[in-house]
PDB file of C-alpha atoms in Angstrom:
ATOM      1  CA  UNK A   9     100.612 126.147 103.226  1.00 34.00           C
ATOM      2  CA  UNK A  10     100.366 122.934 101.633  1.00 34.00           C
ATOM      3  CA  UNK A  11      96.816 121.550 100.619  1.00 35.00           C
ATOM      4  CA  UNK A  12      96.308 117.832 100.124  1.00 37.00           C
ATOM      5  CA  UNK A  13      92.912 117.779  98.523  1.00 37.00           C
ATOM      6  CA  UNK A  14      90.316 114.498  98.134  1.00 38.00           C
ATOM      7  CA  UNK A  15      90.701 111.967  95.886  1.00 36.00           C
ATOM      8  CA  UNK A  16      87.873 109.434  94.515  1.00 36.00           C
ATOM      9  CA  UNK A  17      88.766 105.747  93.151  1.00 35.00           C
ATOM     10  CA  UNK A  18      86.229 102.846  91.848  1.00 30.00           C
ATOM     11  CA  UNK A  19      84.420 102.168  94.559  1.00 30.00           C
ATOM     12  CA  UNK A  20      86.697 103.625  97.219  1.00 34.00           C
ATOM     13  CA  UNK A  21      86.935 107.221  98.003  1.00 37.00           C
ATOM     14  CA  UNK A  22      89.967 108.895  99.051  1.00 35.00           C
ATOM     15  CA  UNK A  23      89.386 112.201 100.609  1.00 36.00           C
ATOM     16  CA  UNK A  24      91.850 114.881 101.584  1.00 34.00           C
ATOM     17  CA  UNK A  25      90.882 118.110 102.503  1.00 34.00           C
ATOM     18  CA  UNK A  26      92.191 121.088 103.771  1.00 34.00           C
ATOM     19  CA  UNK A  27      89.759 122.846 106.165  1.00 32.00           C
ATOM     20  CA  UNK A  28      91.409 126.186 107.040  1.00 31.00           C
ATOM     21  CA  UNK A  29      94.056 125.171 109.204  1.00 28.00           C
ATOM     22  CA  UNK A  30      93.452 121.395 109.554  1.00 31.00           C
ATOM     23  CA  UNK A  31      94.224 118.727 106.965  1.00 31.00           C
ATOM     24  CA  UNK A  32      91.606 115.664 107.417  1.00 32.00           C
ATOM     25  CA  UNK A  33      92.819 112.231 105.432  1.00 31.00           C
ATOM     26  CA  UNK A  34      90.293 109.948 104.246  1.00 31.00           C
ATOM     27  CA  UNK A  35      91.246 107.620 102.406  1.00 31.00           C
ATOM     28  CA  UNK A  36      91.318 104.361 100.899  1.00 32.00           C
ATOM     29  CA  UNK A  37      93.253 101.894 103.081  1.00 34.00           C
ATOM     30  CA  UNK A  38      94.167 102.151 106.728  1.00 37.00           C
ATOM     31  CA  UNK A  39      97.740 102.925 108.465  1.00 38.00           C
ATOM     32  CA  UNK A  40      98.047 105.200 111.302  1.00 43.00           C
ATOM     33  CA  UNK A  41      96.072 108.116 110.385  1.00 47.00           C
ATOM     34  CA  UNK A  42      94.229 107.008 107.630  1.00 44.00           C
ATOM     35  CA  UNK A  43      90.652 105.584 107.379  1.00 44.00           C
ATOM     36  CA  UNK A  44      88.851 103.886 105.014  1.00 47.00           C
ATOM     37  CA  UNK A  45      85.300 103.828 103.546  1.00 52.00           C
ATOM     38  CA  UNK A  46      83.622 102.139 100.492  1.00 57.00           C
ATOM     39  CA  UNK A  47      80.903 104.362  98.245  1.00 65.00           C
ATOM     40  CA  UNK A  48      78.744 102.990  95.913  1.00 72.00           C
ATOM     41  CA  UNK A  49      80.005 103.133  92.293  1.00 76.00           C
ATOM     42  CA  UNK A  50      76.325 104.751  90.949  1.00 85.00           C
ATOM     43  CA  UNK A  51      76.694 108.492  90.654  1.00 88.00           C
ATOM     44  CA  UNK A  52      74.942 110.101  93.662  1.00 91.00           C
ATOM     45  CA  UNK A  53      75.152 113.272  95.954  1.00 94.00           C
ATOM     46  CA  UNK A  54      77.228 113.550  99.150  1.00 92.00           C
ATOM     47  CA  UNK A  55      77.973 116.253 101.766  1.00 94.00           C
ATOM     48  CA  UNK A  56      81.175 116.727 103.616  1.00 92.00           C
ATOM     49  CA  UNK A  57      81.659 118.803 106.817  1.00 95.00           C
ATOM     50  CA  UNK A  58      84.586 119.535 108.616  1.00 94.00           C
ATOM     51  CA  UNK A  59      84.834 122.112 111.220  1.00 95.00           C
ATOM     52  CA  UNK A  60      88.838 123.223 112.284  1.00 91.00           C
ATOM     53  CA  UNK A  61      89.063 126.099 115.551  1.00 91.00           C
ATOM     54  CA  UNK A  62      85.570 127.063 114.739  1.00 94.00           C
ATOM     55  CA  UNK A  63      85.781 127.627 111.424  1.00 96.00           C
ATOM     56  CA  UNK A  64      83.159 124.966 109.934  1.00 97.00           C
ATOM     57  CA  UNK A  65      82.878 124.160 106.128  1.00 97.00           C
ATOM     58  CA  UNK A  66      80.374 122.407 104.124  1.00 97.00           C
ATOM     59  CA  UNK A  67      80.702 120.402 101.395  1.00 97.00           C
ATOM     60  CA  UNK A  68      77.869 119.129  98.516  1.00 96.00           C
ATOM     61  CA  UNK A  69      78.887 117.860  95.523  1.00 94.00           C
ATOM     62  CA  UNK A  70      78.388 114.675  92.848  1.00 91.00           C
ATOM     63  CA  UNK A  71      80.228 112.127  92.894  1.00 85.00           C
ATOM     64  CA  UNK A  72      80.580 108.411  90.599  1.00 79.00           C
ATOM     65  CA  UNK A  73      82.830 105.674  89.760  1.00 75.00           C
ATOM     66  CA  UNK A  74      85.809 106.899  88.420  1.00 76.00           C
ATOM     67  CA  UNK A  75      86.615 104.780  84.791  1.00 71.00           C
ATOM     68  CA  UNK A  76      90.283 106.028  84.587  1.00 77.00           C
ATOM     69  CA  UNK A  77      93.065 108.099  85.933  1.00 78.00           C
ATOM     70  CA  UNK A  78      92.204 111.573  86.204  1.00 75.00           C
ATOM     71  CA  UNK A  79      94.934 112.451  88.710  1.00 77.00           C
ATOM     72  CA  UNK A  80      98.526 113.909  87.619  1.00 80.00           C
ATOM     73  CA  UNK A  81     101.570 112.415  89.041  1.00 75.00           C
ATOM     74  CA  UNK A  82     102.609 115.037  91.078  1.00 73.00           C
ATOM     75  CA  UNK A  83      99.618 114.577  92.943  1.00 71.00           C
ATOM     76  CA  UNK A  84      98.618 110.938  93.088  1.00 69.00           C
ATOM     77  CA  UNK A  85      95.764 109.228  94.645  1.00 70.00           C
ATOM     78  CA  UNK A  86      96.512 107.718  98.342  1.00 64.00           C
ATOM     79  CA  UNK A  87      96.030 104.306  96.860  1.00 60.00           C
ATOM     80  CA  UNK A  88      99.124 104.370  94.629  1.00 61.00           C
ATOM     81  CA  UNK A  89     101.201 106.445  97.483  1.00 61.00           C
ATOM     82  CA  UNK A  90     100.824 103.734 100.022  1.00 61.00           C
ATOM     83  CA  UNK A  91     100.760 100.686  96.953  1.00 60.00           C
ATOM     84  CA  UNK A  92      97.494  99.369  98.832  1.00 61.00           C
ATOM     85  CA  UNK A  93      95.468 100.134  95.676  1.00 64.00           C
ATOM     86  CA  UNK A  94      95.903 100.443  91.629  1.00 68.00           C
ATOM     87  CA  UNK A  95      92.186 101.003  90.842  1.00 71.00           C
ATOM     88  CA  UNK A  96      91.484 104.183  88.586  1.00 74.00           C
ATOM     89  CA  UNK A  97      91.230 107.333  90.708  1.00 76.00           C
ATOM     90  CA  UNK A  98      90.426 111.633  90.504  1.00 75.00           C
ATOM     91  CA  UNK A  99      90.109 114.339  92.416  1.00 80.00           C
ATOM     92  CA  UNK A 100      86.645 115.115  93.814  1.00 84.00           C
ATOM     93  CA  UNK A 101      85.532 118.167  92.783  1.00 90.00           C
ATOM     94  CA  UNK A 102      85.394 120.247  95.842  1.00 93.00           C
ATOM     95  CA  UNK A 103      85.292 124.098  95.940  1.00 97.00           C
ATOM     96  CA  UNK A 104      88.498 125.361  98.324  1.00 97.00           C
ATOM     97  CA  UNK A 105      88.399 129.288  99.154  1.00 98.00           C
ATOM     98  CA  UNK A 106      91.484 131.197  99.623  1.00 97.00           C
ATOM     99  CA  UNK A 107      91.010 134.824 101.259  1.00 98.00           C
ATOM    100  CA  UNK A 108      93.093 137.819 100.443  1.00 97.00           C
ATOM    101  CA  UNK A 109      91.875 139.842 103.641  1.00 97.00           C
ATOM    102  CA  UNK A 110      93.820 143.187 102.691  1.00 96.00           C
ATOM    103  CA  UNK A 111      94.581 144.127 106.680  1.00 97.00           C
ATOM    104  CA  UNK A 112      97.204 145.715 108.141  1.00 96.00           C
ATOM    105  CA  UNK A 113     100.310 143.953 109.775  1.00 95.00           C
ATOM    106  CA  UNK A 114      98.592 143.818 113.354  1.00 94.00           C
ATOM    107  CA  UNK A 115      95.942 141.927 111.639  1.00 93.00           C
ATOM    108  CA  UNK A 116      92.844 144.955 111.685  1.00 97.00           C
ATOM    109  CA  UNK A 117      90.987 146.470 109.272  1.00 98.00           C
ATOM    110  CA  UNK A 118      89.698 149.800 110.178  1.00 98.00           C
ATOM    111  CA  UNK A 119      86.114 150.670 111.781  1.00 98.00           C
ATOM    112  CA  UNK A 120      83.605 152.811 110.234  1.00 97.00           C
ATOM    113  CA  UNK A 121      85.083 151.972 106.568  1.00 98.00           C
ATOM    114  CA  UNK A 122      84.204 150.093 103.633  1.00 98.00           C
ATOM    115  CA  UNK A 123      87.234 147.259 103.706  1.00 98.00           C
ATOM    116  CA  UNK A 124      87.204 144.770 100.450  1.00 98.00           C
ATOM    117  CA  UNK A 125      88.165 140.959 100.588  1.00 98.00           C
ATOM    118  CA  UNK A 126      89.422 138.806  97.678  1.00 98.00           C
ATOM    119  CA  UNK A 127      87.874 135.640  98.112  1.00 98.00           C
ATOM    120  CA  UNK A 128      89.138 133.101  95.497  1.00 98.00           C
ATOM    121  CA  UNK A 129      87.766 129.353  94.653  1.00 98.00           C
ATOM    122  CA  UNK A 130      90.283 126.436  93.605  1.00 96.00           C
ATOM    123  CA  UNK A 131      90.529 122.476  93.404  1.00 94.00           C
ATOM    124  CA  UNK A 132      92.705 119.814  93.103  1.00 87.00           C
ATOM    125  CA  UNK A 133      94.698 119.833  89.696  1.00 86.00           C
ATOM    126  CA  UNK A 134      93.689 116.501  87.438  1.00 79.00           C
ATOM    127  CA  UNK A 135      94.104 115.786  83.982  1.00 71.00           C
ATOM    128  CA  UNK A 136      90.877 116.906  82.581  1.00 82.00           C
ATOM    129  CA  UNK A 137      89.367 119.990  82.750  1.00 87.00           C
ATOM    130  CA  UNK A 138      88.666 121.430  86.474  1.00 91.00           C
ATOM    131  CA  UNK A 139      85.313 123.184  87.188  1.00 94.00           C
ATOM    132  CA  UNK A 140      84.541 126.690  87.188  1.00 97.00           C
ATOM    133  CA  UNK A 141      83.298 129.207  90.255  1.00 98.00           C
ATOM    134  CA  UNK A 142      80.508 130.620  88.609  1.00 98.00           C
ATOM    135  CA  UNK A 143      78.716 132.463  92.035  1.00 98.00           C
ATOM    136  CA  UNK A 144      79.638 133.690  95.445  1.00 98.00           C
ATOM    137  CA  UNK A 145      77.701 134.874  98.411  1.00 98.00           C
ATOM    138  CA  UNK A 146      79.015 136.643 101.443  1.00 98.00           C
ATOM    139  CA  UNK A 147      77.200 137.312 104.982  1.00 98.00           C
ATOM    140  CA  UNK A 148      78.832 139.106 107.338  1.00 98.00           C
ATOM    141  CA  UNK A 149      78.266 139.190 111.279  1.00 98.00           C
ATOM    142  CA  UNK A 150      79.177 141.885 114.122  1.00 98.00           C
ATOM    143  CA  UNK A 151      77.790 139.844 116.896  1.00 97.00           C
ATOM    144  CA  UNK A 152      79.465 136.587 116.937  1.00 95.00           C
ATOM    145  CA  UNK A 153      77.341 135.095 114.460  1.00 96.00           C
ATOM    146  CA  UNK A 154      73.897 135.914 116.321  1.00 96.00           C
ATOM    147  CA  UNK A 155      72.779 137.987 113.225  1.00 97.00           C
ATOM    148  CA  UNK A 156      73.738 137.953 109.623  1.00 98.00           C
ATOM    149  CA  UNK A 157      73.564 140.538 106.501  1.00 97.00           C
ATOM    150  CA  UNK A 158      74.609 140.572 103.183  1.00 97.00           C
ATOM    151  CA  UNK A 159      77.946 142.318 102.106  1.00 98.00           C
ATOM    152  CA  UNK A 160      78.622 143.033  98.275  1.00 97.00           C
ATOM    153  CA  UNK A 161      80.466 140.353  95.799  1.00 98.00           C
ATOM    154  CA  UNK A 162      81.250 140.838  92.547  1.00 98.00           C
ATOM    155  CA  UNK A 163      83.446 138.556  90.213  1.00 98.00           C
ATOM    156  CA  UNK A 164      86.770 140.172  89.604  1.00 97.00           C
ATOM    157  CA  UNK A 165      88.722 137.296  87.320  1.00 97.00           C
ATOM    158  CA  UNK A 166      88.543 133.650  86.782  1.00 96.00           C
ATOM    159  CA  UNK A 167      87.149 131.961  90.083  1.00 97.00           C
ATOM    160  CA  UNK A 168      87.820 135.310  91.633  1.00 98.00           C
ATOM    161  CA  UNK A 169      85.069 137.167  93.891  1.00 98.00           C
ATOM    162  CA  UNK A 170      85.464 140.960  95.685  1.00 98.00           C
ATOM    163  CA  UNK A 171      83.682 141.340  98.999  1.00 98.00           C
ATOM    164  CA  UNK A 172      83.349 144.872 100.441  1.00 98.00           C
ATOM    165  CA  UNK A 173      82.617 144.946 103.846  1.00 98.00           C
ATOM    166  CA  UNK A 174      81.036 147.766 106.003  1.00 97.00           C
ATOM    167  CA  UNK A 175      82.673 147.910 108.632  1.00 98.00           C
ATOM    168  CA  UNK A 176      81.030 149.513 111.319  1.00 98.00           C
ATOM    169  CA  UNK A 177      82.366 150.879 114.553  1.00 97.00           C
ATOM    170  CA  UNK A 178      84.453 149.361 117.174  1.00 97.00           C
ATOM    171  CA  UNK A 179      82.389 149.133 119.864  1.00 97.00           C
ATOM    172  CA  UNK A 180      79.789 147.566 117.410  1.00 97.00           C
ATOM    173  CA  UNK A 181      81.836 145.008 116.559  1.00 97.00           C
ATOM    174  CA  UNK A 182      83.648 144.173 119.682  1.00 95.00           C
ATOM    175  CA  UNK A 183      84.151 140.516 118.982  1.00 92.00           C
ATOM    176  CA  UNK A 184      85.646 141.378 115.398  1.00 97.00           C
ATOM    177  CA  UNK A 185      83.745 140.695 112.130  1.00 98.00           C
ATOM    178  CA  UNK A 186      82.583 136.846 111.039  1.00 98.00           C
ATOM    179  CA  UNK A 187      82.189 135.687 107.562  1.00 98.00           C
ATOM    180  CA  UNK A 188      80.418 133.091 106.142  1.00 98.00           C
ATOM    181  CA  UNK A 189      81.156 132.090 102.317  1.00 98.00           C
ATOM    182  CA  UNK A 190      79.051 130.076 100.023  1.00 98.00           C
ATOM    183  CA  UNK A 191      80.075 129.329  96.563  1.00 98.00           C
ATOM    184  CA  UNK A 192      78.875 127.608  93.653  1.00 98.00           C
ATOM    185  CA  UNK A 193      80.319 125.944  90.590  1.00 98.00           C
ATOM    186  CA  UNK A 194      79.333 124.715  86.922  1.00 97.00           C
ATOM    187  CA  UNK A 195      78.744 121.694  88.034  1.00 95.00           C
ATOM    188  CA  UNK A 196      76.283 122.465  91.000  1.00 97.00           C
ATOM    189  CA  UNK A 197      79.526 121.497  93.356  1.00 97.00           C
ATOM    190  CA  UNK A 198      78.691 124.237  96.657  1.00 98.00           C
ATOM    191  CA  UNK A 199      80.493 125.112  99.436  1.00 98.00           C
ATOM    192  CA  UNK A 200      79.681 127.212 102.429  1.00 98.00           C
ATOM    193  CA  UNK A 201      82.250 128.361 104.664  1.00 98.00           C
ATOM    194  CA  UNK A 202      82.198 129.987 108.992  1.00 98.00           C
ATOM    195  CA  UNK A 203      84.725 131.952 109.722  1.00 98.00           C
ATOM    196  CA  UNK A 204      82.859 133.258 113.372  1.00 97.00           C
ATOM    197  CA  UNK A 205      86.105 136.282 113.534  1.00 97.00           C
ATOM    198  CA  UNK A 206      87.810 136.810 110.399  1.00 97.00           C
ATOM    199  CA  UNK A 207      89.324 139.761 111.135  1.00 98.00           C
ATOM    200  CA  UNK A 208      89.169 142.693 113.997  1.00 97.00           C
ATOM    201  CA  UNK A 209      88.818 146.149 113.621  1.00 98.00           C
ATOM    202  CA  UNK A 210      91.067 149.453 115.276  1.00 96.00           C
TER     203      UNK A 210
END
């Protein structure tokens, strides 16, 4: 799976971000698909929320006028793809979570048993020196999301988290077992991620 991630330019913003399945383009021109949308060049907060076959995620993080390139060629800002714009640009430093779910090939986990989940936070690559996960939460759900507990996280390597899940049994988790992520980095950059049925259980 390919993820085109957000970039931000002087006074534009381009944004592209993967939400699980679904990419969303924002960015700094218009053609087809693409929008456009100005942002002040004074540093300030901003939230992003996307929401992809119920799977919602939330983005807060700082963003400010970007004073040169920060974005490697291999991965260039929207602007200089499309040759509507040559103004610096970077990534913005959003939190993306990639899951390691550990089930079996029909896609289960099994009931009544402690089941653990690699949950891992990346970015877009740039030039300078990327952000670091420093804290993840996990709440899991039985009931489609009605109620919500805590399930264990540690950190298990750079950006890397371990959930272990109780799984209880079937029949108290008939519509599977829901997840919802946040995640913090060193810069105060958050993310909180819905997955209402992550995976079911045999």
């Amino acid at each position: 799976m390919t993820t085109r991630v957000p970039s931000a330019r002087r006074r534009t913003s381009a944004l592209m971000l993967l939400a699980a399945a679904a990419l969303l383009a924002l960015t700094g021109c218009k053609s087809g698909d693409v929008v456009s949308y100005d942002l002040p060049a004074k540093s300030a907060r901003y939230t992003f929320e996307t929401e992809n076959d119920g799977v919602s995620t939330v983005w807060q993080y700082t963003s400010a006028e970007a004073t040169k390139d920060d974005a490697p060629e291999q991965n260039p800002c929207a602007g200089e793809m499309t040759g509507s714009s040559q103004a610096a640009c970077r990534p913005e430093p959003l939190i993306f979570l990639r899951y390691d779910f550990g089930l079996a090939l029909d896609n289960t986990a099994k009931a009544g048993a402690e089941h653990e989940i690699t949950v891992t936070g990346y970015y877009q690559e740039r030039l300078s020196e990327l952000p670091e996960v420093t804290s993840l939460k996990t709440e899991t759900t039985f009931d489609g999301g009605r109620t919500w507990r805590p399930a264990t996280t540690k950190e298990t390597g750079k950006n890397t988290f371990t959930t272990t899940v109780a799984n209880p049994r079937r029949d108290k988790a008939p519509e599977g077992v829901g997840l919802r992520i946040s995640a913090t980095d060193s810069q105060g950059n958050t993310v909180k991620q819905t997955i209402p049925t992550a995976y079911t259980l045999r």
